Each structure stands twice: as C-alpha cells, then as structure tokens.
PDB file of C-alpha atoms and ligand atoms in Angstrom:
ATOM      1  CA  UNK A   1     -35.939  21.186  21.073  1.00  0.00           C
ATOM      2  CA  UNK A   2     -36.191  23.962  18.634  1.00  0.00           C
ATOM      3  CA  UNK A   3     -38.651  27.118  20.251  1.00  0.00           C
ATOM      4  CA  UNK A   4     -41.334  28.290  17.654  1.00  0.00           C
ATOM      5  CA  UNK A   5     -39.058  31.082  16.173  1.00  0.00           C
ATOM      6  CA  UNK A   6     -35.944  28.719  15.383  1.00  0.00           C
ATOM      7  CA  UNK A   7     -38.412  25.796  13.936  1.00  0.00           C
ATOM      8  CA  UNK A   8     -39.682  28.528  12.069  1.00  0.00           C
ATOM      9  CA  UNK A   9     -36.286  30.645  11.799  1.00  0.00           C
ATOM     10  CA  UNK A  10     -38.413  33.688  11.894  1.00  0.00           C
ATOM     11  CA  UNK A  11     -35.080  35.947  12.690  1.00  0.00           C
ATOM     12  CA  UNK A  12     -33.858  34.893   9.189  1.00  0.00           C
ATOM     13  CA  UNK A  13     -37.908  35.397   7.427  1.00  0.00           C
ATOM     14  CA  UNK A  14     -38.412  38.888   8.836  1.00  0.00           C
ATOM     15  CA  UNK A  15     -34.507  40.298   8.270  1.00  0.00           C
ATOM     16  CA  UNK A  16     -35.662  39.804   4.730  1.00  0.00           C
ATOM     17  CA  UNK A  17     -37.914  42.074   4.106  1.00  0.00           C
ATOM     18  CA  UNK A  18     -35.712  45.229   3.201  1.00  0.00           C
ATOM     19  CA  UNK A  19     -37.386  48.574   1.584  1.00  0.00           C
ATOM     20  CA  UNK A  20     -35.211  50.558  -0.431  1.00  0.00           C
ATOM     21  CA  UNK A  21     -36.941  53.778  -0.672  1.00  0.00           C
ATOM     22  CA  UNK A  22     -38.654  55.797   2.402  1.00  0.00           C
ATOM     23  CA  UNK A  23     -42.074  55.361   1.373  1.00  0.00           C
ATOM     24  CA  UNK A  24     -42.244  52.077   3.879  1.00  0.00           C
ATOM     25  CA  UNK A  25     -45.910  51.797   4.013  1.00  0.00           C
ATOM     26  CA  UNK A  26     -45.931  51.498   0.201  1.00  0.00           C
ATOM     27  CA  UNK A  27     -42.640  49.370  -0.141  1.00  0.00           C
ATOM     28  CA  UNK A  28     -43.336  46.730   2.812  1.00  0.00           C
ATOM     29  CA  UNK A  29     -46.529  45.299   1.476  1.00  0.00           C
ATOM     30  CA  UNK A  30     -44.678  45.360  -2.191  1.00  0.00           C
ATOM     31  CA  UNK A  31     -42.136  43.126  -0.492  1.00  0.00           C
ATOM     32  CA  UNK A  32     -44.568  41.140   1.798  1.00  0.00           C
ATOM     33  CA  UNK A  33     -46.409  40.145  -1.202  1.00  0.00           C
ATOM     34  CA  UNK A  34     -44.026  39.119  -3.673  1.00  0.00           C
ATOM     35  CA  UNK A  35     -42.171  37.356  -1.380  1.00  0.00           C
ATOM     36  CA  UNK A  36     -45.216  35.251  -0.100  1.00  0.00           C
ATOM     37  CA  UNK A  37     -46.260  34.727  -3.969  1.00  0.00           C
ATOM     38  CA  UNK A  38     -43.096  33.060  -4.156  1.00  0.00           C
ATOM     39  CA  UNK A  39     -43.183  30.675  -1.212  1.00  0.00           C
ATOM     40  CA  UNK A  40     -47.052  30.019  -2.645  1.00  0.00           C
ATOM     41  CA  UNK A  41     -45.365  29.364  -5.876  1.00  0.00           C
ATOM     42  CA  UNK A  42     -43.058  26.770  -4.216  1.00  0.00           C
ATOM     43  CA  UNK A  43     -45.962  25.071  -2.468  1.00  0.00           C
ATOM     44  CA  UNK A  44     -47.160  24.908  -5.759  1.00  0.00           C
ATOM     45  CA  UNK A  45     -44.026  23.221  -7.593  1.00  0.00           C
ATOM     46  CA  UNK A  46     -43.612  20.828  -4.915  1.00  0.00           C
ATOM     47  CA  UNK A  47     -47.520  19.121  -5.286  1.00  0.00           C
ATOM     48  CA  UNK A  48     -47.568  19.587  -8.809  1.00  0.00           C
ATOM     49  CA  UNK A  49     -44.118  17.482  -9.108  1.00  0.00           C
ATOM     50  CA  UNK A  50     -46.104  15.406  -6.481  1.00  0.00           C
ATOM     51  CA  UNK A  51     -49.013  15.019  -8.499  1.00  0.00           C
ATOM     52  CA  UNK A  52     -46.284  14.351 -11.479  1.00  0.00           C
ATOM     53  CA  UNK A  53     -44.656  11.288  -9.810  1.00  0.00           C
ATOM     54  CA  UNK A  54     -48.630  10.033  -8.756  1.00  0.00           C
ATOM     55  CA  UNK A  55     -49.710   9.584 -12.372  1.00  0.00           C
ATOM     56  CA  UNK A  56     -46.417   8.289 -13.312  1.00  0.00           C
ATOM     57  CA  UNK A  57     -47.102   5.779 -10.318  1.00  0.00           C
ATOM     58  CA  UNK A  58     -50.814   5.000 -11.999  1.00  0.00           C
ATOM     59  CA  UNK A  59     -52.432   6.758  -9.303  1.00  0.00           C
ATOM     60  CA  UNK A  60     -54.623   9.264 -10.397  1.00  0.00           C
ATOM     61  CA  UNK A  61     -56.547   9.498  -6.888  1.00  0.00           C
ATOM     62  CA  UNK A  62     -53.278  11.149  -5.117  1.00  0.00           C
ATOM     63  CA  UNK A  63     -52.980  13.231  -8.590  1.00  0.00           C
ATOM     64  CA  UNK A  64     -55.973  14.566  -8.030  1.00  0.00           C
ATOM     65  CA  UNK A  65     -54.821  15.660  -4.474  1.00  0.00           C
ATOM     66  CA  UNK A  66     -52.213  16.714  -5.383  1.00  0.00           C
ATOM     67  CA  UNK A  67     -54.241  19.201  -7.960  1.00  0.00           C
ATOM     68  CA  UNK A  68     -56.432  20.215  -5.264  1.00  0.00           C
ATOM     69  CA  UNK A  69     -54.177  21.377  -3.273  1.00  0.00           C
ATOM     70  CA  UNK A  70     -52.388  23.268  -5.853  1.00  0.00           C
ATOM     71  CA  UNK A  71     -55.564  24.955  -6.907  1.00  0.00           C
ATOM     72  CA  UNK A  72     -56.484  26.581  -3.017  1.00  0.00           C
ATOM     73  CA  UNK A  73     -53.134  27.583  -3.471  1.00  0.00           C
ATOM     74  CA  UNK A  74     -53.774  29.465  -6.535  1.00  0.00           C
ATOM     75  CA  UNK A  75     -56.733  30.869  -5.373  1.00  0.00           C
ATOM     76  CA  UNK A  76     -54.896  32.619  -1.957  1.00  0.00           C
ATOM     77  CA  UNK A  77     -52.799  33.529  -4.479  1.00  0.00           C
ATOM     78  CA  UNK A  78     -54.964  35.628  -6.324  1.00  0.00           C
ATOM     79  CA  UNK A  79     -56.533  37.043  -3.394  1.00  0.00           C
ATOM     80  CA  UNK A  80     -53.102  38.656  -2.216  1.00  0.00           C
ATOM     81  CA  UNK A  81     -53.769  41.392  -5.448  1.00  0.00           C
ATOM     82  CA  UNK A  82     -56.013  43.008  -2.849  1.00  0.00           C
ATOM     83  CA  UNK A  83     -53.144  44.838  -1.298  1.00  0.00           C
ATOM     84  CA  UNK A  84     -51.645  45.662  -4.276  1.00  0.00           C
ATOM     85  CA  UNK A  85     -54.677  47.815  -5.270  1.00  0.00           C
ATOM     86  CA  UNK A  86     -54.498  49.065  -1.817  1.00  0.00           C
ATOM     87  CA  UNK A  87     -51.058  50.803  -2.880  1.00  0.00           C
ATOM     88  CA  UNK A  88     -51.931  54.614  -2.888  1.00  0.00           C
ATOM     89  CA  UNK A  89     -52.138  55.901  -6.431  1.00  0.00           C
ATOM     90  CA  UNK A  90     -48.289  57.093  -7.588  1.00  0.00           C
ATOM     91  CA  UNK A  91     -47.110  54.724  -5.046  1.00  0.00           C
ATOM     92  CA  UNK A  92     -45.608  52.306  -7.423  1.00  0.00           C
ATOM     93  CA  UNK A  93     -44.319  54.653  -9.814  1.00  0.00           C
ATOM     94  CA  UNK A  94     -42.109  56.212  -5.978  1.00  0.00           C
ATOM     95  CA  UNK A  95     -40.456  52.577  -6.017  1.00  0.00           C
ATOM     96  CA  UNK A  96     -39.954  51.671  -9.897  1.00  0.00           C
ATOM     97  CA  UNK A  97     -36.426  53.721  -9.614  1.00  0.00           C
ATOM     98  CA  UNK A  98     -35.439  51.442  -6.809  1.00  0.00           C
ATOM     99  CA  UNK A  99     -36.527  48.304  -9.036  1.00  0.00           C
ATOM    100  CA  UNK A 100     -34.559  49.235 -12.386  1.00  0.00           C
ATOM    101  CA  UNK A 101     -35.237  46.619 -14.974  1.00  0.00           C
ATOM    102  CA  UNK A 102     -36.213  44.046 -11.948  1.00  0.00           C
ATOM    103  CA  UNK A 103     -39.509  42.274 -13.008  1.00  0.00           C
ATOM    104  CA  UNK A 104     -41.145  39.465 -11.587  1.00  0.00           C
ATOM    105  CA  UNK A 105     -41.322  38.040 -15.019  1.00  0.00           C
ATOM    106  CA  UNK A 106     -37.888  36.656 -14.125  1.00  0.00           C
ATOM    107  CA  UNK A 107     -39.358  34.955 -11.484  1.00  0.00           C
ATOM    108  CA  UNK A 108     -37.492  31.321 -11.702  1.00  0.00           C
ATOM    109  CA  UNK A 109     -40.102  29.649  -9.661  1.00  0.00           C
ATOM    110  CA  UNK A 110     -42.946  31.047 -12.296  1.00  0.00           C
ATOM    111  CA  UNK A 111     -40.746  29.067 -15.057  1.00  0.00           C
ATOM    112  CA  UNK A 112     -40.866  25.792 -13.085  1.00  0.00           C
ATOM    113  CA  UNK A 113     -44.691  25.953 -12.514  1.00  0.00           C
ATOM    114  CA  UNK A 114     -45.256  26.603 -16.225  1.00  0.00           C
ATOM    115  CA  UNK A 115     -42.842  23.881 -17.334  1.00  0.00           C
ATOM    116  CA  UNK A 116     -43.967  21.526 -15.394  1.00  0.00           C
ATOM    117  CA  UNK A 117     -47.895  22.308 -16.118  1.00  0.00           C
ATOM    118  CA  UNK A 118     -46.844  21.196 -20.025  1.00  0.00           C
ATOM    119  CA  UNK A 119     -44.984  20.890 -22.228  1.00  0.00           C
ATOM    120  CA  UNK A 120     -42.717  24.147 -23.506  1.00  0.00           C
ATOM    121  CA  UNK A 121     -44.896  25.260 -26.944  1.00  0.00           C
ATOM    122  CA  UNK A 122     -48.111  24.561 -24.786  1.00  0.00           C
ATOM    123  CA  UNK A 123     -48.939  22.018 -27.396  1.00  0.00           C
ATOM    124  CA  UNK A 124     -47.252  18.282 -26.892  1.00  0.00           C
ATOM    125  CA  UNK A 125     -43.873  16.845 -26.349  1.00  0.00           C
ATOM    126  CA  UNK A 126     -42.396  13.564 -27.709  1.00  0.00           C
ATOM    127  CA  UNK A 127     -43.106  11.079 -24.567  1.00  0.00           C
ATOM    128  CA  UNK A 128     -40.435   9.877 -22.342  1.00  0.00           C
ATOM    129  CA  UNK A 129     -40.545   8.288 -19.520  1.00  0.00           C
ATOM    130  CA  UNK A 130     -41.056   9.328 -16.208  1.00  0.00           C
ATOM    131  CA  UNK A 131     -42.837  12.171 -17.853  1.00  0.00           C
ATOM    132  CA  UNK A 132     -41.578  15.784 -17.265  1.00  0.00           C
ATOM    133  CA  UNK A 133     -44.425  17.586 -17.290  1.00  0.00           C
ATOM    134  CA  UNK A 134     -48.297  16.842 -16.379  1.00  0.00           C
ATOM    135  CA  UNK A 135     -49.967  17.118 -20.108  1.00  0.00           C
ATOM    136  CA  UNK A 136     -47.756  14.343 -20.751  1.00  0.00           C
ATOM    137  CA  UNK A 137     -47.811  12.420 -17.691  1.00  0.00           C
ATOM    138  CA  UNK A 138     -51.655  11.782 -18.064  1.00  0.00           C
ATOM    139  CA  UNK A 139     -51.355  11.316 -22.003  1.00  0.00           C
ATOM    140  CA  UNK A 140     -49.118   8.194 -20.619  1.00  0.00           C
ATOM    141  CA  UNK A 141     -50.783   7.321 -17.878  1.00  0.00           C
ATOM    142  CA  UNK A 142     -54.206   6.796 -20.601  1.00  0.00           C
ATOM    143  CA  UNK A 143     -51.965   5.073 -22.755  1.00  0.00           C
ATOM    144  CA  UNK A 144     -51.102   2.476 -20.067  1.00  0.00           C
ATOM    145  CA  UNK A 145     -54.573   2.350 -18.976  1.00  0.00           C
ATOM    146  CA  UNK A 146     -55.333   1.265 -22.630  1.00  0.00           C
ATOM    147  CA  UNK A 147     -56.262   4.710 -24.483  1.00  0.00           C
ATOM    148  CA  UNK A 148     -54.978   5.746 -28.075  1.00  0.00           C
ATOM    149  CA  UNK A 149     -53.186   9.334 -26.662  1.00  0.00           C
ATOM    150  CA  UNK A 150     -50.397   9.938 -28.802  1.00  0.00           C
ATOM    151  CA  UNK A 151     -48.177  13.026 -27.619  1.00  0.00           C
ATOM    152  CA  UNK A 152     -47.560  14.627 -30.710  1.00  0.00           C
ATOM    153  CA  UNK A 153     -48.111  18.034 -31.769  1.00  0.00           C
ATOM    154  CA  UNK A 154     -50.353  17.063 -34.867  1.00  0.00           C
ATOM    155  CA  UNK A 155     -53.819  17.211 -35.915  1.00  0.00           C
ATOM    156  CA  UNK A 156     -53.997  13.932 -36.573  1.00  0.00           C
ATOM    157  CA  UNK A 157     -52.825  13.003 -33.297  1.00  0.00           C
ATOM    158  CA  UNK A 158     -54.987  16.181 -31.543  1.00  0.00           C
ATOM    159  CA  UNK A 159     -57.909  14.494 -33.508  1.00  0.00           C
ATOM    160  CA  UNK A 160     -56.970  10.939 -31.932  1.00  0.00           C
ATOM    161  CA  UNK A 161     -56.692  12.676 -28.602  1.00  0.00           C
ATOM    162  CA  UNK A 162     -60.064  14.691 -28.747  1.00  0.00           C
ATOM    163  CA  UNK A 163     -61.956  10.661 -29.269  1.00  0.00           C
ATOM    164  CA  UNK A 164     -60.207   9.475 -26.359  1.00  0.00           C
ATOM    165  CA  UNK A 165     -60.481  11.946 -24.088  1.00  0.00           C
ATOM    166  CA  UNK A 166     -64.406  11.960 -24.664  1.00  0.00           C
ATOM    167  CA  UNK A 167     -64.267   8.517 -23.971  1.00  0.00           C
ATOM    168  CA  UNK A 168     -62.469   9.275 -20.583  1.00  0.00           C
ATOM    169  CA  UNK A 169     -64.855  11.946 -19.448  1.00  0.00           C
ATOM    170  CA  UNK A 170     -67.760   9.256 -20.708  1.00  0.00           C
ATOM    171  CA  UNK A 171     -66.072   6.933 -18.223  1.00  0.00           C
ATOM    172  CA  UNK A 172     -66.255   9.153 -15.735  1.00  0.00           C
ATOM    173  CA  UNK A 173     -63.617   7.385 -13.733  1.00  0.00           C
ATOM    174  CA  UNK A 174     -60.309   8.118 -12.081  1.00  0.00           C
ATOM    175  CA  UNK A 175     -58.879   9.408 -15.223  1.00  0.00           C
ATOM    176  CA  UNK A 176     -61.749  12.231 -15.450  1.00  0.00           C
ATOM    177  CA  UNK A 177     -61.061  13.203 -12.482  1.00  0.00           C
ATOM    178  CA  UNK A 178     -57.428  14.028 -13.062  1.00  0.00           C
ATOM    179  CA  UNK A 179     -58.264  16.001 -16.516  1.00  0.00           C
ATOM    180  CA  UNK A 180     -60.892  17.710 -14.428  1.00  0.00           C
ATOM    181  CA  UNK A 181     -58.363  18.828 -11.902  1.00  0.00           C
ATOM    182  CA  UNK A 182     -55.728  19.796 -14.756  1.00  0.00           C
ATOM    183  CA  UNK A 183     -58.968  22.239 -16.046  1.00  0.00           C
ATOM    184  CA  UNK A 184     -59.234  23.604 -12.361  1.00  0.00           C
ATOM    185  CA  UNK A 185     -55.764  24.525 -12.526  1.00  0.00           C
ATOM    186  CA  UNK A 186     -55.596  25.830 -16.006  1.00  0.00           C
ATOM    187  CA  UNK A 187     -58.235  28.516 -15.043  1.00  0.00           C
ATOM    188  CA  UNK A 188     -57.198  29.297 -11.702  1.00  0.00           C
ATOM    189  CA  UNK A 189     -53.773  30.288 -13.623  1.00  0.00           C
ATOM    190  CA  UNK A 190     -55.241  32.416 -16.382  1.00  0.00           C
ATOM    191  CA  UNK A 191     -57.485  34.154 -13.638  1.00  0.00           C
ATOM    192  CA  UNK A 192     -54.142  34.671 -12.182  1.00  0.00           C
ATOM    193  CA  UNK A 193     -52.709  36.355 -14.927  1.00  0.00           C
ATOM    194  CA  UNK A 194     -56.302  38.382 -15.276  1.00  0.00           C
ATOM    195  CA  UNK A 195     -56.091  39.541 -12.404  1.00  0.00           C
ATOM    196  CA  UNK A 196     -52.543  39.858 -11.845  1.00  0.00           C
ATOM    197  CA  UNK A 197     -52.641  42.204 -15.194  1.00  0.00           C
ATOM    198  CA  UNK A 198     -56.099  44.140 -13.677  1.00  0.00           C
ATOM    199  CA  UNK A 199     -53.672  44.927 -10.517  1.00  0.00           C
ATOM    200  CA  UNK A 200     -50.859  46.110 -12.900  1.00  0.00           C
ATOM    201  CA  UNK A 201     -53.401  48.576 -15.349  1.00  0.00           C
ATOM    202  CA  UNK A 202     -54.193  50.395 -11.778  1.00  0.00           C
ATOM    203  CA  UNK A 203     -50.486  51.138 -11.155  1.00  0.00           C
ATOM    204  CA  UNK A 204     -48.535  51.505 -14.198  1.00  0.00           C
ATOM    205  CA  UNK A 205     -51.909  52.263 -16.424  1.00  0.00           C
ATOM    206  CA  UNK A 206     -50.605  51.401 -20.192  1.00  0.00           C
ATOM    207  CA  UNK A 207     -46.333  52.380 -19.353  1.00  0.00           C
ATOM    208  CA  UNK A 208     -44.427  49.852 -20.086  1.00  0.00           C
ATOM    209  CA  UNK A 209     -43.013  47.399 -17.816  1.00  0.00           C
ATOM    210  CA  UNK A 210     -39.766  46.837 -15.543  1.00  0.00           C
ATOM    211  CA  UNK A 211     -38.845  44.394 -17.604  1.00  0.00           C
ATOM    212  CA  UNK A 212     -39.085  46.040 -21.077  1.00  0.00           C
ATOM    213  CA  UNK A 213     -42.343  44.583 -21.828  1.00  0.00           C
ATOM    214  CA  UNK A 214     -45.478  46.914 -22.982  1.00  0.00           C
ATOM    215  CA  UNK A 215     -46.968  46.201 -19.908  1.00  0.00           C
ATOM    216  CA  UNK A 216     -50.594  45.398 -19.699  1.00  0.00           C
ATOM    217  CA  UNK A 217     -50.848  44.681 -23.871  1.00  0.00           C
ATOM    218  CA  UNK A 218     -48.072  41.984 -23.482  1.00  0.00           C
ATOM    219  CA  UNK A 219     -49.980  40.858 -20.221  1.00  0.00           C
ATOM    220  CA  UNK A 220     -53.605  40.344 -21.994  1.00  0.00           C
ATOM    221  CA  UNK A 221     -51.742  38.840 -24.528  1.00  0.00           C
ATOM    222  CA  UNK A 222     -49.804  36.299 -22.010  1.00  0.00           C
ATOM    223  CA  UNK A 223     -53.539  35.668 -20.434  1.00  0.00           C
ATOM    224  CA  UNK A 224     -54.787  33.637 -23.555  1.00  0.00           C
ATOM    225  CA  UNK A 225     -52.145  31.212 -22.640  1.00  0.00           C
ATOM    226  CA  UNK A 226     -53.583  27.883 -22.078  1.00  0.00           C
ATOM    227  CA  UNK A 227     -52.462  24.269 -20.425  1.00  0.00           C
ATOM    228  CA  UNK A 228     -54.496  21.764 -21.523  1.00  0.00           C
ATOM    229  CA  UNK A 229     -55.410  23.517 -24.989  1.00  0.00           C
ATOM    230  CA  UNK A 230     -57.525  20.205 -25.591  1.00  0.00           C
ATOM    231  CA  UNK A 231     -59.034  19.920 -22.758  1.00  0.00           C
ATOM    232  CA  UNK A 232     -60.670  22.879 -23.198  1.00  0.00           C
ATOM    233  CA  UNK A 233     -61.654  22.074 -27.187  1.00  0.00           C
ATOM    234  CA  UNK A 234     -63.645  19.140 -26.183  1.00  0.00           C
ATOM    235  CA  UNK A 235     -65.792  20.890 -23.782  1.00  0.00           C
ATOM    236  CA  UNK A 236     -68.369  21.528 -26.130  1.00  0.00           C
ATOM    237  CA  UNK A 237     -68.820  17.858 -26.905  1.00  0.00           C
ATOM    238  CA  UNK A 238     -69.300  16.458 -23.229  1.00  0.00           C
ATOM    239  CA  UNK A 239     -72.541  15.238 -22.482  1.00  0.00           C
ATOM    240  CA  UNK A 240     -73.546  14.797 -18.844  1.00  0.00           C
ATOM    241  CA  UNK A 241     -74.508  11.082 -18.455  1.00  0.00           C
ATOM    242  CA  UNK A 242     -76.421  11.728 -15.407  1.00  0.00           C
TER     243      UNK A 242
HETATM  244  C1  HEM B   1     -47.322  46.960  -8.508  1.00  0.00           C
HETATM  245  C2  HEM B   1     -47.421  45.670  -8.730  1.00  0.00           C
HETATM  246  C3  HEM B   1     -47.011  45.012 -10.023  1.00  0.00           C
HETATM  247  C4  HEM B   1     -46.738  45.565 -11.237  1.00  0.00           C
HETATM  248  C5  HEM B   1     -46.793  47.049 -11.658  1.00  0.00           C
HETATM  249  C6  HEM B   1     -46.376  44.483 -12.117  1.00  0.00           C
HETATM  250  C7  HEM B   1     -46.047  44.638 -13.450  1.00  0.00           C
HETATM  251  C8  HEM B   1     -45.723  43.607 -14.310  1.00  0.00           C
HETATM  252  C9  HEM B   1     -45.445  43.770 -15.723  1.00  0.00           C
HETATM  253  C10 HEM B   1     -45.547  45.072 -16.493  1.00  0.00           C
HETATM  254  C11 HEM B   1     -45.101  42.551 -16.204  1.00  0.00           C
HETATM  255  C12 HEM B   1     -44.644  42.222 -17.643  1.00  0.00           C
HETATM  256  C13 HEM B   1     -43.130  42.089 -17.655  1.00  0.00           C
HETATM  257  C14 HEM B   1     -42.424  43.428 -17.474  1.00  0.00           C
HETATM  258  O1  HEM B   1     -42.284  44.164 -18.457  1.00  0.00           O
HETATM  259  O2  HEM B   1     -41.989  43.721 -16.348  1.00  0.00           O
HETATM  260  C15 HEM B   1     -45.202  41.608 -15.119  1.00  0.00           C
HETATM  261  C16 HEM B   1     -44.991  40.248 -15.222  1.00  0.00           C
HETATM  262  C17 HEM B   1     -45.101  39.366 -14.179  1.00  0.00           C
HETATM  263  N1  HEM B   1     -45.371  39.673 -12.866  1.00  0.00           N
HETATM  264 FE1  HEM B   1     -45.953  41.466 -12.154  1.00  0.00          FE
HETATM  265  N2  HEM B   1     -46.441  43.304 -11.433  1.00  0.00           N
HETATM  266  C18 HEM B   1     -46.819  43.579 -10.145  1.00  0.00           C
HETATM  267  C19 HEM B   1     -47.006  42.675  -9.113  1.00  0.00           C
HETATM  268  C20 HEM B   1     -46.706  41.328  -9.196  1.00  0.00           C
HETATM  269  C21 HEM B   1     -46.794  40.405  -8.099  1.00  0.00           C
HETATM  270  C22 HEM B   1     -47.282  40.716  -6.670  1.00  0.00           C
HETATM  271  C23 HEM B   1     -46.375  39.208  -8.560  1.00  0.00           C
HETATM  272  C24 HEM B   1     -46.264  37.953  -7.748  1.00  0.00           C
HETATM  273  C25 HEM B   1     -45.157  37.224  -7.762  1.00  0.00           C
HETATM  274  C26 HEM B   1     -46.023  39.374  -9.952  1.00  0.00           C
HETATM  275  C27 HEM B   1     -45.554  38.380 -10.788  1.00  0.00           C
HETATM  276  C28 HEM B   1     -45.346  38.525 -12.147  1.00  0.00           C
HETATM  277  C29 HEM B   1     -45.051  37.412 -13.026  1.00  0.00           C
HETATM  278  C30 HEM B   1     -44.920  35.936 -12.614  1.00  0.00           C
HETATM  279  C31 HEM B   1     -44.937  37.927 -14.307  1.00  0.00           C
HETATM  280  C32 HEM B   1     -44.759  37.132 -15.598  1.00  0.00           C
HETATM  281  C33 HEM B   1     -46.209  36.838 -16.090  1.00  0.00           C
HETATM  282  C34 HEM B   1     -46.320  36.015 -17.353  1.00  0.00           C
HETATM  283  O3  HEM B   1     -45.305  35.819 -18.041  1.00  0.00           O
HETATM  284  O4  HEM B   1     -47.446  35.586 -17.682  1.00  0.00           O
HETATM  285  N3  HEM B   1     -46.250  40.669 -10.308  1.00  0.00           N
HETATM  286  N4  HEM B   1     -45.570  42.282 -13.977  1.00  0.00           N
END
C-alpha cells in the first residue's frame, strides 16, 4: 500500500519548485502560484470536457455539475492573486531576467479551457457531432430537445437563437439551468482576467510584457472577451416569471 507521500508522490511535487534567482522569498510564491493555477486549470479542463460529454449525453443536470464545480474552481483561482500583490514592489522586475520572453500567455492548458468554452472566433461553429466545445454542445443539445438553435455565425441565425433561448429561460427547466451555469462561468473568467490584469498593473505598471505584448492595454483589451456573447445579449429581455 502506497504511504501518503508516494499516493501523493510529493518527492516528485516539491523537487519542482526551482527558483532561479536568489531573491527566494519573491521567486517561490511566483512558482507556487503558477504552478497551482495550472493544476486548477486542469481541474478545470477535465469537468468542463465532463460537462461536454453530459450535454452530448442529454443530461443537462450532470452539466450543470459539472459547471459548478468548474466555477469554485475559478473562484480559488482568483483568490491566489493575493500573493502576487504580496510580492514586494521591484520584486518582479528582480526575476523578469530569469523569465526572458517566458509568459504565461503560452500557457497550453489556458488554450484548452478557452477552446473548449466555444468555439475559436467566440461567435459559432458549424455543428458536428459529439460537439467540441460547450456553446455548441448546448446549441445541439436544444436542437434535440426540439429548439430552432442554428450554430451559425449570422444574424439571422443570432436572431433565431436570441427567440429560443428566451423561450428556454421562460421554461425555466433543465436547459436554463445549463445556460445559467455557462453565464457563471463566463464571468468568473473575465473577473479572472480583471483581476489577473489588476495584479499585473501593480508589478510591471504599463511595461510591456514577457511575451511581447503591451502588457496591461493588451490585457483590458483581452478582458472584453466573452463566451456566450448571446447569452449575455438577451439578458435585458428576461422577465422573472415568479
Ligand atoms: C507578477 C505576476 C504576473 C505578471 C507581471 C503577468 C504578466 C502578464 C502579461 C503582461 C501578459 C500578456 C502577455 C505577455 O506579454 O506576457 C500575461 C498573460 C497571461 N498571464 Fe500573466 N502575469 C502574472 C501572473 C500570472 C499568473 C499567476 C498566472 C496564472 C497562471 C498568469 C497567467 C496568464 C495567462 C493565462 C495569460 C494570457 C491571458 C489572456 O490571453 O487572456 N499570469 N501575463
């Protein structure tokens, strides 16, 4: 029987945590954190491909599980910016020669999460079957459950979209639920990126990033991204029933 530290393999987890530079007490929780965002982010992957194969399956009540979980997830995740601002002033700008052109914004798990959140452009994809990505997978799953939700990127189809989804929130059934869980995650990402770009202004100010980026412009301008970009449009039309 495997002890707590092999189960774990805690020898292998804390050997790789590795400062470069001297200024450890800086460095370490730079490390620590980037590292856990990443085993966060593949928490993340794995419900949201959960959630994926759920409404694929017709069941929107593990979907919406699925989502939940994904979306505590996100939320620990934004909490961990607490130690970044907790770096001492200059403290980032000591380890940026020991990064290079390193940037998290080649962070391959980040990719996945995106891509499988919706389609590529952020608008829709042509559908296929099992669906790749969770826009998709619930325009499918409404089709099958009898709703007009074509998955093309026009405003004819956007228009189509916008009646049927009011009629799913009017519902208020299973499918509501899922769209309402899509929303949650939506915002819990873009209050990522806020506050993931609020954490960056306090260390690099407006210098430009690792990457080659301009830093916190080409962050506020990634923060507008949404999801569910009609999801959001028809809030305005809702009507509580209740
Ligand atoms: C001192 C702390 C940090 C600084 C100064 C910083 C800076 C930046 C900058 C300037 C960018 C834009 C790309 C570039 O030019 O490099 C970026 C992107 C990104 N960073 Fe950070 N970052 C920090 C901490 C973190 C942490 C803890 C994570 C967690 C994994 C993270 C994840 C990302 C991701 C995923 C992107 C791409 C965002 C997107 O495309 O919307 N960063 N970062």
């Amino acid at each position: 029987m495997a002890g707590y530290h092999e189960y774990l393999e805690l020898d292998q987890l804390l050997s790789l945590q590795r400062p470069r530079t001297g200024h450890l007490a800086t460095e370490l929780p730079f490390i620590v954190v980037h590292q856990v965002s990443e085993l966060w982010f593949k928490l993340i992957i794995e419900d949201l491909g959960g959630a994926l194969d759920a409404l694929d399956a017709d069941d929107a009540g593990a979907a919406v599980r699925r989502l939940s979980r994904v979306h505590e997830v996100e939320r620990l995740l934004i909490d961990q910016f607490v130690l970044i601002d907790r770096l001492p002033p200059g403290g980032f700008g000591a380890l940026r020669p020991a990064l290079g052109t390193a940037s998290a914004a080649e962070s391959r798990q980040f990719a996945v999460i995106e891509r499988l959140s919706c389609p590529p452009s952020g608008g829709t994809a042509p559908a296929g079957h099992p669906a790749e990505d969770l826009w998709t997978a619930l325009c499918l799953h409404a089709q099958r459950d009898g709703y007009e939700m074509p998955t093309e990127d026009t405003d004819k189809a956007a228009a189509q979209r916008a009646r049927s989804l009011l009629d799913i929130y009017w519902q208020a059934g299973p499918l509501a639920a899922v769209c309402e869980a899509l929303v949650d995650h939506d915002q819990a990402f873009c209050t990522w990126r806020q506050r993931h770009a609020m954490a960056v202004a306090r260390q690099i100010g407006n210098a430009p990033g690792t990457g080659g980026t301009s830093g916190l412009t080409y962050l506020e301008h990634r923060w507008t991204r949404r999801f569910y970009p009609d999801l959001w449009a028809i809030r305005a039309d809702l009507q509580i029933s209740g």
